[in-house]
mmCIF file of C-alpha atoms in Angstrom:
data_model
loop_
_atom_site.group_PDB
_atom_site.id
_atom_site.type_symbol
_atom_site.label_atom_id
_atom_site.label_comp_id
_atom_site.label_asym_id
_atom_site.label_seq_id
_atom_site.Cartn_x
_atom_site.Cartn_y
_atom_site.Cartn_z
ATOM 1 C CA MET A 1 -32.765 -16.299 -1.553
ATOM 2 C CA THR A 2 -30.215 -13.296 -0.548
ATOM 3 C CA GLY A 3 -27.899 -15.713 1.347
ATOM 4 C CA THR A 4 -27.544 -18.031 -1.691
ATOM 5 C CA ILE A 5 -27.022 -14.940 -3.859
ATOM 6 C CA ALA A 6 -24.347 -13.688 -1.307
ATOM 7 C CA LEU A 7 -22.746 -17.157 -1.297
ATOM 8 C CA ARG A 8 -22.611 -16.955 -5.283
ATOM 9 C CA THR A 9 -21.200 -13.851 -5.287
ATOM 10 C CA ALA A 10 -18.271 -14.532 -3.216
ATOM 11 C CA LEU A 11 -17.830 -17.794 -5.128
ATOM 12 C CA ALA A 12 -17.560 -15.585 -8.336
ATOM 13 C CA LEU A 13 -14.503 -14.134 -7.002
ATOM 14 C CA TYR A 14 -12.556 -17.277 -7.683
ATOM 15 C CA PRO A 15 -10.671 -18.159 -10.746
ATOM 16 C CA GLY A 16 -12.781 -19.720 -12.857
ATOM 17 C CA ARG A 17 -10.944 -23.444 -13.100
ATOM 18 C CA TYR A 18 -10.931 -23.094 -9.318
ATOM 19 C CA ARG A 19 -14.680 -22.426 -9.129
ATOM 20 C CA ARG A 20 -15.453 -25.462 -11.385
ATOM 21 C CA ASP A 21 -13.387 -28.012 -9.541
ATOM 22 C CA ARG A 22 -14.271 -26.907 -6.034
ATOM 23 C CA GLY A 23 -17.351 -24.700 -6.263
ATOM 24 C CA GLU A 24 -19.618 -27.401 -4.625
ATOM 25 C CA GLU A 25 -17.380 -28.110 -2.005
ATOM 26 C CA LEU A 26 -16.847 -24.985 -1.036
ATOM 27 C CA ALA A 27 -20.886 -24.590 -1.017
ATOM 28 C CA VAL A 28 -20.992 -27.300 0.973
ATOM 29 C CA VAL A 29 -18.408 -26.274 3.385
ATOM 30 C CA PHE A 30 -19.647 -22.769 4.123
ATOM 31 C CA ALA A 31 -23.023 -24.179 4.611
ATOM 32 C CA ASP A 32 -21.750 -26.521 7.492
ATOM 33 C CA THR A 33 -19.492 -24.135 8.910
ATOM 34 C CA THR A 34 -22.564 -21.380 8.906
ATOM 35 C CA ALA A 35 -25.572 -23.987 10.109
ATOM 36 C CA GLY A 36 -26.992 -22.513 13.275
ATOM 37 C CA ALA A 37 -24.510 -19.642 13.336
ATOM 38 C CA GLY A 38 -25.950 -16.003 13.763
ATOM 39 C CA ARG A 39 -25.885 -13.344 10.948
ATOM 40 C CA LEU A 40 -22.605 -11.541 12.089
ATOM 41 C CA ALA A 41 -20.961 -15.089 12.001
ATOM 42 C CA ALA A 42 -22.116 -16.237 8.617
ATOM 43 C CA LEU A 43 -21.264 -12.683 7.227
ATOM 44 C CA ARG A 44 -17.761 -13.202 8.768
ATOM 45 C CA GLU A 45 -17.371 -16.383 6.884
ATOM 46 C CA LEU A 46 -18.706 -15.262 3.818
ATOM 47 C CA VAL A 47 -16.227 -12.230 3.750
ATOM 48 C CA ASP A 48 -13.385 -14.804 4.627
ATOM 49 C CA LEU A 49 -14.535 -17.083 1.629
ATOM 50 C CA GLY A 50 -14.586 -14.169 -0.776
ATOM 51 C CA ALA A 51 -11.503 -12.516 0.309
ATOM 52 C CA TYR A 52 -9.572 -15.761 -0.337
ATOM 53 C CA GLY A 53 -11.084 -16.194 -3.770
ATOM 54 C CA LEU A 54 -9.890 -12.501 -4.276
ATOM 55 C CA ARG A 55 -6.718 -13.900 -3.348
ATOM 56 C CA LEU A 56 -6.355 -16.383 -5.767
ATOM 57 C CA ARG A 57 -7.501 -14.609 -8.453
ATOM 58 C CA THR A 58 -4.625 -11.992 -7.915
ATOM 59 C CA GLY A 59 -2.141 -14.457 -6.588
ATOM 60 C CA LEU A 60 -1.631 -13.026 -3.313
ATOM 61 C CA THR A 61 -1.610 -15.853 -1.398
ATOM 62 C CA SER A 62 1.059 -17.134 1.326
ATOM 63 C CA THR A 63 2.160 -19.959 -1.308
ATOM 64 C CA SER A 64 2.725 -17.221 -4.059
ATOM 65 C CA ALA A 65 5.502 -14.806 -4.984
ATOM 66 C CA GLY A 66 3.432 -11.552 -4.622
ATOM 67 C CA GLY A 67 2.123 -12.653 -1.334
ATOM 68 C CA ARG A 68 5.224 -13.596 0.054
ATOM 69 C CA LEU A 69 6.696 -10.285 -0.857
ATOM 70 C CA ALA A 70 3.777 -8.337 0.545
ATOM 71 C CA ALA A 71 4.284 -10.450 4.034
ATOM 72 C CA LEU A 72 8.018 -9.557 3.658
ATOM 73 C CA THR A 73 7.618 -5.712 3.253
ATOM 74 C CA ALA A 74 4.715 -5.283 5.800
ATOM 75 C CA PRO A 75 6.904 -4.781 8.932
ATOM 76 C CA LEU A 76 8.791 -2.044 6.837
ATOM 77 C CA ALA A 77 5.647 -0.313 5.699
ATOM 78 C CA ALA A 78 4.327 -0.394 9.095
ATOM 79 C CA GLY A 79 6.975 1.166 10.438
ATOM 80 C CA ALA A 80 7.590 3.703 7.806
ATOM 81 C CA ALA A 81 3.952 4.939 8.137
ATOM 82 C CA ALA A 82 4.355 5.394 11.485
ATOM 83 C CA GLY A 83 7.176 7.472 11.665
ATOM 84 C CA MET A 84 6.355 9.455 8.616
ATOM 85 C CA ALA A 85 2.972 9.947 10.390
ATOM 86 C CA VAL A 86 4.622 11.338 13.646
ATOM 87 C CA PHE A 87 6.767 13.593 11.394
ATOM 88 C CA LEU A 88 4.037 15.284 9.874
ATOM 89 C CA GLN A 89 2.680 16.408 13.099
ATOM 90 C CA LEU A 90 6.021 17.696 14.548
ATOM 91 C CA ALA A 91 7.939 19.115 11.550
ATOM 92 C CA ALA A 92 5.298 19.772 8.624
ATOM 93 C CA SER A 93 2.588 21.887 8.033
ATOM 94 C CA TRP A 94 0.577 19.665 6.131
ATOM 95 C CA LEU A 95 -1.670 17.148 7.834
ATOM 96 C CA ARG A 96 -1.190 18.769 11.037
ATOM 97 C CA LEU A 97 -4.057 18.898 13.385
ATOM 98 C CA GLU A 98 -5.821 21.986 14.626
ATOM 99 C CA LEU A 99 -9.316 21.979 16.265
ATOM 100 C CA PRO A 100 -12.015 23.175 13.542
ATOM 101 C CA ASP A 101 -13.514 26.573 13.948
ATOM 102 C CA ARG A 102 -16.671 25.735 12.434
ATOM 103 C CA ALA A 103 -19.129 22.876 11.779
ATOM 104 C CA GLY A 104 -17.956 22.208 7.892
ATOM 105 C CA GLU A 105 -14.097 21.897 8.978
ATOM 106 C CA VAL A 106 -15.112 19.134 11.340
ATOM 107 C CA PRO A 107 -15.040 16.243 8.609
ATOM 108 C CA PHE A 108 -11.642 17.485 7.451
ATOM 109 C CA PHE A 109 -10.512 17.211 11.124
ATOM 110 C CA LEU A 110 -11.599 13.886 11.379
ATOM 111 C CA VAL A 111 -10.031 12.346 8.438
ATOM 112 C CA ILE A 112 -6.790 13.754 9.365
ATOM 113 C CA ALA A 113 -6.724 12.851 12.879
ATOM 114 C CA ALA A 114 -7.555 9.445 11.365
ATOM 115 C CA MET A 115 -4.582 9.590 9.206
ATOM 116 C CA ALA A 116 -2.323 10.910 11.995
ATOM 117 C CA ALA A 117 -3.286 8.248 14.685
ATOM 118 C CA LEU A 118 -4.302 5.063 12.738
ATOM 119 C CA PRO A 119 -0.596 4.535 11.099
ATOM 120 C CA VAL A 120 0.994 4.742 14.447
ATOM 121 C CA LEU A 121 -1.382 2.632 16.246
ATOM 122 C CA GLY A 122 -0.651 0.206 13.088
ATOM 123 C CA GLY A 123 2.878 0.541 13.925
ATOM 124 C CA THR A 124 2.622 -0.484 17.263
ATOM 125 C CA ALA A 125 0.200 -3.267 16.742
ATOM 126 C CA ALA A 126 2.705 -4.697 14.161
ATOM 127 C CA LEU A 127 5.604 -4.204 16.779
ATOM 128 C CA PHE A 128 3.984 -6.658 18.992
ATOM 129 C CA GLY A 129 2.766 -9.094 16.212
ATOM 130 C CA ARG A 130 -1.079 -8.054 16.326
ATOM 131 C CA TRP A 131 -1.026 -8.396 12.563
ATOM 132 C CA ALA A 132 -5.007 -8.631 12.539
ATOM 133 C CA ALA A 133 -5.310 -5.218 14.397
ATOM 134 C CA ALA A 134 -2.507 -3.758 12.074
ATOM 135 C CA ARG A 135 -4.532 -4.562 9.150
ATOM 136 C CA LEU A 136 -7.713 -3.363 10.240
ATOM 137 C CA LEU A 137 -5.882 0.025 11.069
ATOM 138 C CA ALA A 138 -4.771 -0.025 7.585
ATOM 139 C CA GLY A 139 -7.863 -0.437 6.181
ATOM 140 C CA GLY A 140 -9.097 2.604 8.201
ATOM 141 C CA THR A 141 -5.843 4.643 7.152
ATOM 142 C CA ALA A 142 -6.604 3.923 3.417
ATOM 143 C CA LEU A 143 -10.216 4.782 3.585
ATOM 144 C CA ALA A 144 -9.269 8.107 5.373
ATOM 145 C CA VAL A 145 -6.688 9.121 2.970
ATOM 146 C CA LEU A 146 -9.342 8.518 0.130
ATOM 147 C CA ALA A 147 -12.090 10.344 1.628
ATOM 148 C CA HIS A 148 -9.513 13.380 2.400
ATOM 149 C CA LEU A 149 -8.460 13.539 -1.139
ATOM 150 C CA ALA A 150 -12.297 13.410 -2.226
ATOM 151 C CA MET A 151 -13.218 15.873 -0.034
ATOM 152 C CA LEU A 152 -10.429 18.220 -1.238
ATOM 153 C CA ALA A 153 -11.367 17.627 -4.611
ATOM 154 C CA ALA A 154 -15.219 18.449 -3.951
ATOM 155 C CA VAL A 155 -14.242 21.491 -2.440
ATOM 156 C CA SER A 156 -11.927 23.043 -5.250
ATOM 157 C CA PRO A 157 -12.821 24.645 -8.370
ATOM 158 C CA SER A 158 -13.498 22.521 -11.010
ATOM 159 C CA GLY A 159 -10.551 23.141 -13.088
ATOM 160 C CA SER A 160 -7.992 22.720 -10.333
ATOM 161 C CA ARG A 161 -9.408 19.599 -8.570
ATOM 162 C CA LEU A 162 -6.605 17.176 -10.191
ATOM 163 C CA TRP A 163 -3.862 19.449 -9.229
ATOM 164 C CA VAL A 164 -5.392 19.805 -5.699
ATOM 165 C CA ALA A 165 -5.654 15.858 -5.350
ATOM 166 C CA GLY A 166 -2.181 15.591 -6.808
ATOM 167 C CA TYR A 167 -0.410 18.131 -4.289
ATOM 168 C CA ALA A 168 -2.367 16.434 -1.519
ATOM 169 C CA PHE A 169 -1.405 12.984 -2.571
ATOM 170 C CA GLN A 170 2.790 13.590 -2.250
ATOM 171 C CA TYR A 171 1.973 13.833 1.375
ATOM 172 C CA GLU A 172 -0.839 11.284 1.564
ATOM 173 C CA GLY A 173 -0.339 8.874 -0.864
ATOM 174 C CA ALA A 174 2.426 6.792 0.983
ATOM 175 C CA PHE A 175 -0.056 6.234 3.830
ATOM 176 C CA LEU A 176 -2.549 4.508 1.188
ATOM 177 C CA LEU A 177 0.136 2.739 -0.579
ATOM 178 C CA TRP A 178 1.728 1.443 2.506
ATOM 179 C CA SER A 179 -1.834 0.287 3.706
ATOM 180 C CA LEU A 180 -2.307 -1.970 0.766
ATOM 181 C CA VAL A 181 0.844 -3.533 1.164
ATOM 182 C CA LEU A 182 -0.309 -4.769 4.561
ATOM 183 C CA LEU A 183 -3.754 -5.287 3.099
ATOM 184 C CA ALA A 184 -2.354 -7.546 0.357
ATOM 185 C CA ALA A 185 0.005 -9.792 2.814
ATOM 186 C CA PRO A 186 -1.588 -12.997 3.510
ATOM 187 C CA ALA A 187 -2.595 -13.513 7.264
ATOM 188 C CA ASP A 188 -0.868 -16.891 7.382
ATOM 189 C CA ALA A 189 2.513 -15.530 5.897
ATOM 190 C CA LEU A 190 3.038 -12.637 7.923
ATOM 191 C CA PRO A 191 6.294 -12.839 10.269
ATOM 192 C CA SER A 192 6.075 -13.566 14.128
ATOM 193 C CA PRO A 193 7.438 -10.363 16.155
ATOM 194 C CA THR A 194 11.024 -11.798 16.552
ATOM 195 C CA TRP A 195 13.530 -9.140 17.358
ATOM 196 C CA ARG A 196 14.817 -9.203 13.919
ATOM 197 C CA GLU A 197 11.075 -8.050 12.612
ATOM 198 C CA ARG A 198 10.565 -5.627 15.443
ATOM 199 C CA GLY A 199 14.508 -4.260 14.641
ATOM 200 C CA LEU A 200 13.281 -3.891 11.001
ATOM 201 C CA LEU A 201 10.311 -2.297 11.975
ATOM 202 C CA LEU A 202 11.672 0.172 13.992
ATOM 203 C CA VAL A 203 14.346 1.179 11.727
ATOM 204 C CA SER A 204 12.273 1.834 8.777
ATOM 205 C CA ALA A 205 10.063 4.168 11.572
ATOM 206 C CA VAL A 206 12.872 6.160 12.256
ATOM 207 C CA ALA A 207 14.147 6.157 8.647
ATOM 208 C CA SER A 208 11.082 7.425 7.089
ATOM 209 C CA PRO A 209 11.214 10.813 8.625
ATOM 210 C CA VAL A 210 15.318 10.949 8.199
ATOM 211 C CA ALA A 211 14.996 10.743 4.637
ATOM 212 C CA ILE A 212 12.201 13.183 4.374
ATOM 213 C CA TYR A 213 14.219 15.540 6.396
ATOM 214 C CA ALA A 214 17.666 15.057 4.704
ATOM 215 C CA LEU A 215 16.220 14.956 1.072
ATOM 216 C CA ASP A 216 14.192 17.953 1.711
ATOM 217 C CA ALA A 217 11.597 16.164 -0.225
ATOM 218 C CA TYR A 218 8.655 18.494 0.149
ATOM 219 C CA ALA A 219 10.558 21.721 -1.104
ATOM 220 C CA PRO A 220 8.831 23.392 -3.931
ATOM 221 C CA TRP A 221 8.874 20.999 -6.640
ATOM 222 C CA SER A 222 11.280 23.816 -9.194
ATOM 223 C CA THR A 223 13.837 23.757 -5.980
ATOM 224 C CA ILE A 224 14.553 19.948 -7.092
ATOM 225 C CA GLU A 225 15.805 18.733 -10.054
ATOM 226 C CA PRO A 226 13.841 16.415 -12.293
ATOM 227 C CA LEU A 227 16.452 14.139 -12.636
ATOM 228 C CA TRP A 228 16.924 13.590 -8.996
ATOM 229 C CA ARG A 229 13.225 13.144 -8.524
ATOM 230 C CA SER A 230 13.116 10.601 -11.380
ATOM 231 C CA LEU A 231 16.053 8.555 -9.772
ATOM 232 C CA MET A 232 14.087 8.660 -6.444
ATOM 233 C CA VAL A 233 11.466 6.684 -8.201
ATOM 234 C CA GLY A 234 13.256 4.653 -10.462
ATOM 235 C CA VAL A 235 15.616 3.443 -8.201
ATOM 236 C CA PRO A 236 13.262 1.681 -5.594
ATOM 237 C CA LEU A 237 11.012 0.553 -8.560
ATOM 238 C CA LEU A 238 13.659 -1.314 -10.306
ATOM 239 C CA MET A 239 14.609 -2.712 -6.979
ATOM 240 C CA ALA A 240 10.898 -4.029 -6.505
ATOM 241 C CA LEU A 241 11.046 -5.577 -9.758
ATOM 242 C CA THR A 242 13.978 -7.663 -8.882
ATOM 243 C CA ALA A 243 11.620 -9.771 -7.404
ATOM 244 C CA LEU A 244 11.025 -11.155 -10.713
ATOM 245 C CA ARG A 245 14.158 -12.754 -10.303
ATOM 246 C CA GLY A 246 13.759 -13.841 -6.966
ATOM 247 C CA TRP A 247 15.983 -11.224 -5.403
ATOM 248 C CA TYR A 248 13.869 -10.527 -1.900
ATOM 249 C CA VAL A 249 16.908 -9.152 -0.214
ATOM 250 C CA LEU A 250 16.858 -6.131 -3.109
ATOM 251 C CA ALA A 251 13.001 -6.352 -3.479
ATOM 252 C CA VAL A 252 11.764 -5.703 0.059
ATOM 253 C CA PRO A 253 13.393 -2.587 0.571
ATOM 254 C CA GLY A 254 12.485 -1.391 -2.752
ATOM 255 C CA LEU A 255 9.012 -1.968 -2.584
ATOM 256 C CA ALA A 256 9.006 -0.672 1.102
ATOM 257 C CA ALA A 257 10.754 2.992 -0.168
ATOM 258 C CA LEU A 258 8.881 2.862 -3.444
ATOM 259 C CA PRO A 259 5.138 4.489 -1.694
ATOM 260 C CA TRP A 260 6.867 7.247 -0.288
ATOM 261 C CA THR A 261 9.360 8.098 -3.257
ATOM 262 C CA PHE A 262 6.499 7.796 -5.795
ATOM 263 C CA SER A 263 3.948 9.588 -4.247
ATOM 264 C CA ALA A 264 6.293 12.491 -2.861
ATOM 265 C CA ASN A 265 7.756 13.140 -6.293
ATOM 266 C CA LEU A 266 4.794 12.192 -8.616
ATOM 267 C CA HIS A 267 3.258 15.678 -8.461
ATOM 268 C CA GLY A 268 6.457 17.572 -8.940
ATOM 269 C CA LEU A 269 7.458 15.645 -11.957
ATOM 270 C CA TRP A 270 4.073 16.102 -13.377
ATOM 271 C CA GLN A 271 4.650 20.068 -12.935
ATOM 272 C CA GLN A 272 8.203 20.117 -14.309
ATOM 273 C CA ALA A 273 6.953 17.874 -17.245
ATOM 274 C CA GLY A 274 4.341 20.334 -18.245
ATOM 275 C CA GLY A 275 1.258 18.092 -17.442
ATOM 276 C CA MET A 276 0.103 14.738 -17.127
ATOM 277 C CA TRP A 277 -0.147 13.913 -20.507
ATOM 278 C CA ARG A 278 3.668 14.329 -20.983
ATOM 279 C CA LEU A 279 4.718 12.755 -17.846
ATOM 280 C CA LEU A 280 2.753 9.599 -18.593
ATOM 281 C CA PRO A 281 4.260 8.360 -22.063
ATOM 282 C CA VAL A 282 7.610 8.594 -20.112
ATOM 283 C CA ALA A 283 6.739 6.581 -17.139
ATOM 284 C CA ALA A 284 5.458 3.681 -19.179
ATOM 285 C CA LEU A 285 8.733 3.784 -21.409
ATOM 286 C CA VAL A 286 10.825 3.599 -18.022
ATOM 287 C CA VAL A 287 8.544 1.046 -16.560
ATOM 288 C CA THR A 288 8.516 -1.152 -19.761
ATOM 289 C CA ALA A 289 12.561 -0.919 -19.820
ATOM 290 C CA MET A 290 12.846 -1.750 -16.338
ATOM 291 C CA VAL A 291 10.333 -4.847 -16.690
ATOM 292 C CA ALA A 292 12.361 -5.863 -19.850
ATOM 293 C CA LEU A 293 16.046 -5.589 -18.271
ATOM 294 C CA VAL A 294 14.714 -7.877 -15.270
ATOM 295 C CA VAL A 295 12.983 -10.493 -17.466
ATOM 296 C CA LEU A 296 15.372 -10.624 -19.976
ATOM 297 C CA GLY A 297 17.838 -11.871 -17.268
ATOM 298 C CA ARG A 298 15.321 -13.935 -15.452
ATOM 299 C CA PRO A 299 16.664 -17.312 -14.561
ATOM 300 C CA LYS A 300 15.165 -20.627 -15.824
ATOM 301 C CA GLY A 301 13.337 -23.178 -13.611
ATOM 302 C CA PRO A 302 11.973 -22.254 -10.333
ATOM 303 C CA ALA A 303 12.315 -18.889 -8.800
ATOM 304 C CA GLY A 304 10.757 -16.847 -6.415
ATOM 305 C CA PRO A 305 10.088 -17.354 -2.534
ATOM 306 C CA GLY A 306 9.375 -21.433 -2.835
ATOM 307 C CA GLY A 307 13.023 -21.932 -4.063
ATOM 308 C CA GLY A 308 15.921 -20.740 -4.856
ATOM 309 C CA ALA A 309 17.621 -17.271 -3.602
ATOM 310 C CA GLY A 310 13.834 -16.174 -2.817
ATOM 311 C CA ARG A 311 13.495 -18.860 -0.262
ATOM 312 C CA GLN A 312 17.091 -18.065 1.582
ATOM 313 C CA THR A 313 16.398 -14.508 1.373
ATOM 314 C CA ALA A 314 13.078 -14.772 3.239
#
């Protein structure tokens, strides 16, 4: 009974039409595959079944534009996360590992240790084409970031929890967003470890700390002009949105840079705008304008990674 409910839950993740057309076939294949298998093997098959349904529903498959874009960005995201993790340990005070003085600090030490180590291990795994390990480590990184933000909010006064979480997000948000890029990438679309892919990963690993240092991005928000912060967010966002036209050579570095530029500047823009409610309408207008500019000039006919420029730039 429990197995039937679990199977129905996994199938519910598929788009309705797909489930109606192939639901019975999927159930039969699942039953044949797991017949005589242990609980762990059956659970793994169930997770894989549900995960693919979720990919179909979100459009993050190896044949979709979103899935291929995430896969192409994955080496850059893995490298950037590794480089930033090393930089924050060597040249910044935030997220630097310090041994706990009392028992209450142990949970904070553990999640900070995870944010320091897992991105580096993940970048190393990606360098050698071990994408399954890299994606697993990315998942651990994402959980560590969410846990740390929740812990900080929990120990902060009720009136300042959002401010504290926002302040922490400028350092940690990029790790979360880069991890989501790796998790969004379909396993069968991730690139093989060629010298080109390794070179891109290593360049990204060097570029992320260099950019942080050169731009002095973590200076007090009052010392950085709002226009400059806005450009740091807007330009990579516009580059990423060119994926709608199949311009993957431009979209991939934009998507790789956006997790850091967005997280590093969101808190400062919020402060300089005088509150979140003043910032959100402006952000919505900017995103709407950018999407409109891209969509209005979108070429007719097939586009994206399946043909035209999208295929050539992969």
